[in-house]
Amino acid sequence: MKYVVVTGGVMSGLGKGITTASIGRLLKNRGYRITAVKIDPYLNIDAGTMNPAQHGEVFVLDDGGEVDLDLGNYERFLDINLSSDHNITTGKVYQTVIERERRGDFLGGTVQIIPHITDEIKDSIARAAHKLLDGNHEADICLVEVGGTVGDIESMPFLEAVRQMHGELPRDDMVLVHVTLVPVDTMGDHKTKPTQHSVKALRELGLAPDIIVARSDCIISAATKKKITAFCDVPQRAVISAITAPDIYQVPMEMEKEGLADVVTEYLSLETREPDTEWYRVVSKEYTNRVTVGIVTKYGIEDVYISIKEALKHAGRSLSIEVDIRWFDAESFEPGDLAEVDGILVPGGFGKRGIEGKIRAIEYARTYKKPYLGLCLGFQLAVIEYSRNVLGWGDATSEEMGEGTHVIAILPEQEDVYMLGGTMRLGNWDITLKDGTLTRRLYGTPEIVERHRHRYEVNPKYIPDIEEAGLVFSANCGMRMEACEIDEHPFFLATQFHPEFKSRPTHPSPPYIGFVQACRTNRNSA
Ligand code: GLN
């Protein structure tokens, strides 16, 4: 197992996750099997209890892990399925060590950050790295992204663990990549001082970078690279200039041009191989059409909906359709504003705020025959809208939202749940698709597996009435309704599951393909 460890300097938000995923892609293009670990130095056990408005989307894995959104980037770039073990947090590490202490595993000893916490960190990294990919083979290379910025108190034990690994492993089993910022001053000159300082901070922790990825607004000249080389002891070919690419999936190409893959393979003593270009073909497909999708949300923060944005992009790219997104604030938009978009999407969400607006958007989509894609809460609200406006049950609502006729009710197994962390209906569940439905046609198969994250469901009590009125439940998992659609509508599909979590540039998600295609048809006929 070889390791590519990625640290970040100067400030957060430099695109360390995309850099890590892109390095992985470059190596994968050369035929290596890649896995990836994200370290999040916070005390939460996982991202499931964190506010997405502060921390970005909670990404959901096959095994139900609620993890940092960077794992979504790894899955999309590397086309692999990761597990909860691939997201290591301070919370998980301390929990394990403290549980062992209580059991008496260290009896007589003083339990300390070094060696007990650092040993557990190293074990967690190794466990995740060696985990079989899709249950059948081990990776050749494991990417390890250390979250946070070098110098933060939070990340110290992790960097210490990396330092120890560096000493324990053969020299060519680990390469250290440091991502920094090279700002441009008012004269247009690149400034290397912040990079020098962050490398100095890393050195104080006993780590010296092998490669520096320098983020900047414009390409870094040879002279600037030379300066970084002089101050940071990194050869000039290992100083990689990384400007913001028009599309994240182009980043591997930019890094390829900068020779990043050659330096990584050289440091890891891997044989030089010609890269496969399939990825570039997929992500560079020309657009010949465009559509506008309206997303009705309560958070005006795009990072909360990153997987949805990416899934729309993947589906659009595969159809040569560029998807523009217009965001509508669920609490303030006028339904008439939706006339300008080619399709309407209501994403997942929790709590009451904004739901009446979302229901109005769904009513608009249904009655004006605009393509509609509803996801999780967007599925539950579609059932509520139908119950209110087609069945005439004016007080139809979800148990989550308060009093009324609960067409959406708490899942029976959730009734006694009082611990909130990691207790929803999560991850993969097998789903059966009904013959003759749009959902079945889109997937092209009667059985699918998709990822979930919810506590409420369509109330079984009301299913017969709702179906009788014309809403088609096109997918189910036993007694549980998983999708609905409307026959006489050009495209009205909503799912209890989250198909966006499995969408990849190389494997776009069927409901998204159908939706983007329908948006295109709707635009043509408008
Ligand atoms: N709040 C709803 C539930 O818990 C929907 C969840 C979601 O949209 N992810 O069932």
Short mmCIF file of N, CA and C and ligand atoms in Angstrom, two decimals, residues 348-350 375-377 380 400 453-456 496 498, ligand 1:
data_model
loop_
_atom_site.label_atom_id
_atom_site.label_comp_id
_atom_site.label_asym_id
_atom_site.label_seq_id
_atom_site.Cartn_x
_atom_site.Cartn_y
_atom_site.Cartn_z
N GLY A 348 -33.98 17.42 -0.78
CA GLY A 348 -34.22 16.93 0.58
C GLY A 348 -34.14 18.06 1.58
N GLY A 349 -34.65 17.80 2.78
CA GLY A 349 -34.58 18.81 3.82
C GLY A 349 -35.23 18.32 5.09
N PHE A 350 -35.04 19.08 6.14
CA PHE A 350 -35.58 18.72 7.45
C PHE A 350 -36.28 19.93 8.05
N LEU A 375 -36.88 14.99 -4.40
CA LEU A 375 -35.92 14.10 -3.75
C LEU A 375 -36.16 14.09 -2.25
N CYS A 376 -36.49 12.94 -1.72
CA CYS A 376 -36.68 12.73 -0.29
C CYS A 376 -37.77 13.67 0.25
N LEU A 377 -37.42 14.79 0.87
CA LEU A 377 -38.48 15.70 1.29
C LEU A 377 -39.31 16.13 0.07
N GLN A 380 -41.86 13.51 -0.35
CA GLN A 380 -42.90 13.56 0.69
C GLN A 380 -43.84 14.74 0.43
N GLU A 400 -43.76 15.26 10.74
CA GLU A 400 -42.58 16.09 11.08
C GLU A 400 -42.96 17.56 11.22
N ARG A 453 -31.74 8.65 3.46
CA ARG A 453 -31.47 9.38 4.71
C ARG A 453 -32.76 10.05 5.16
N HIS A 454 -33.58 9.34 5.90
CA HIS A 454 -34.86 9.93 6.33
C HIS A 454 -35.42 9.22 7.56
N ARG A 455 -36.40 9.86 8.20
CA ARG A 455 -37.09 9.27 9.35
C ARG A 455 -38.59 9.08 9.08
N TYR A 456 -39.11 9.67 8.02
CA TYR A 456 -40.55 9.63 7.76
C TYR A 456 -40.82 8.90 6.45
N GLN A 496 -38.11 8.75 -2.65
CA GLN A 496 -37.79 8.81 -1.22
C GLN A 496 -36.27 8.68 -1.03
N HIS A 498 -32.15 9.01 -2.45
CA HIS A 498 -31.35 10.11 -3.01
C HIS A 498 -30.49 9.56 -4.16
N1 GLN B 1 -37.24 15.25 6.76
C1 GLN B 1 -37.65 14.14 5.99
C2 GLN B 1 -37.48 12.82 6.74
O1 GLN B 1 -36.78 12.77 7.72
C3 GLN B 1 -36.91 14.10 4.66
C4 GLN B 1 -35.46 13.84 4.82
C5 GLN B 1 -34.64 14.23 3.62
O2 GLN B 1 -35.11 14.97 2.77
N2 GLN B 1 -33.40 13.78 3.54
O3 GLN B 1 -38.05 11.83 6.37
#
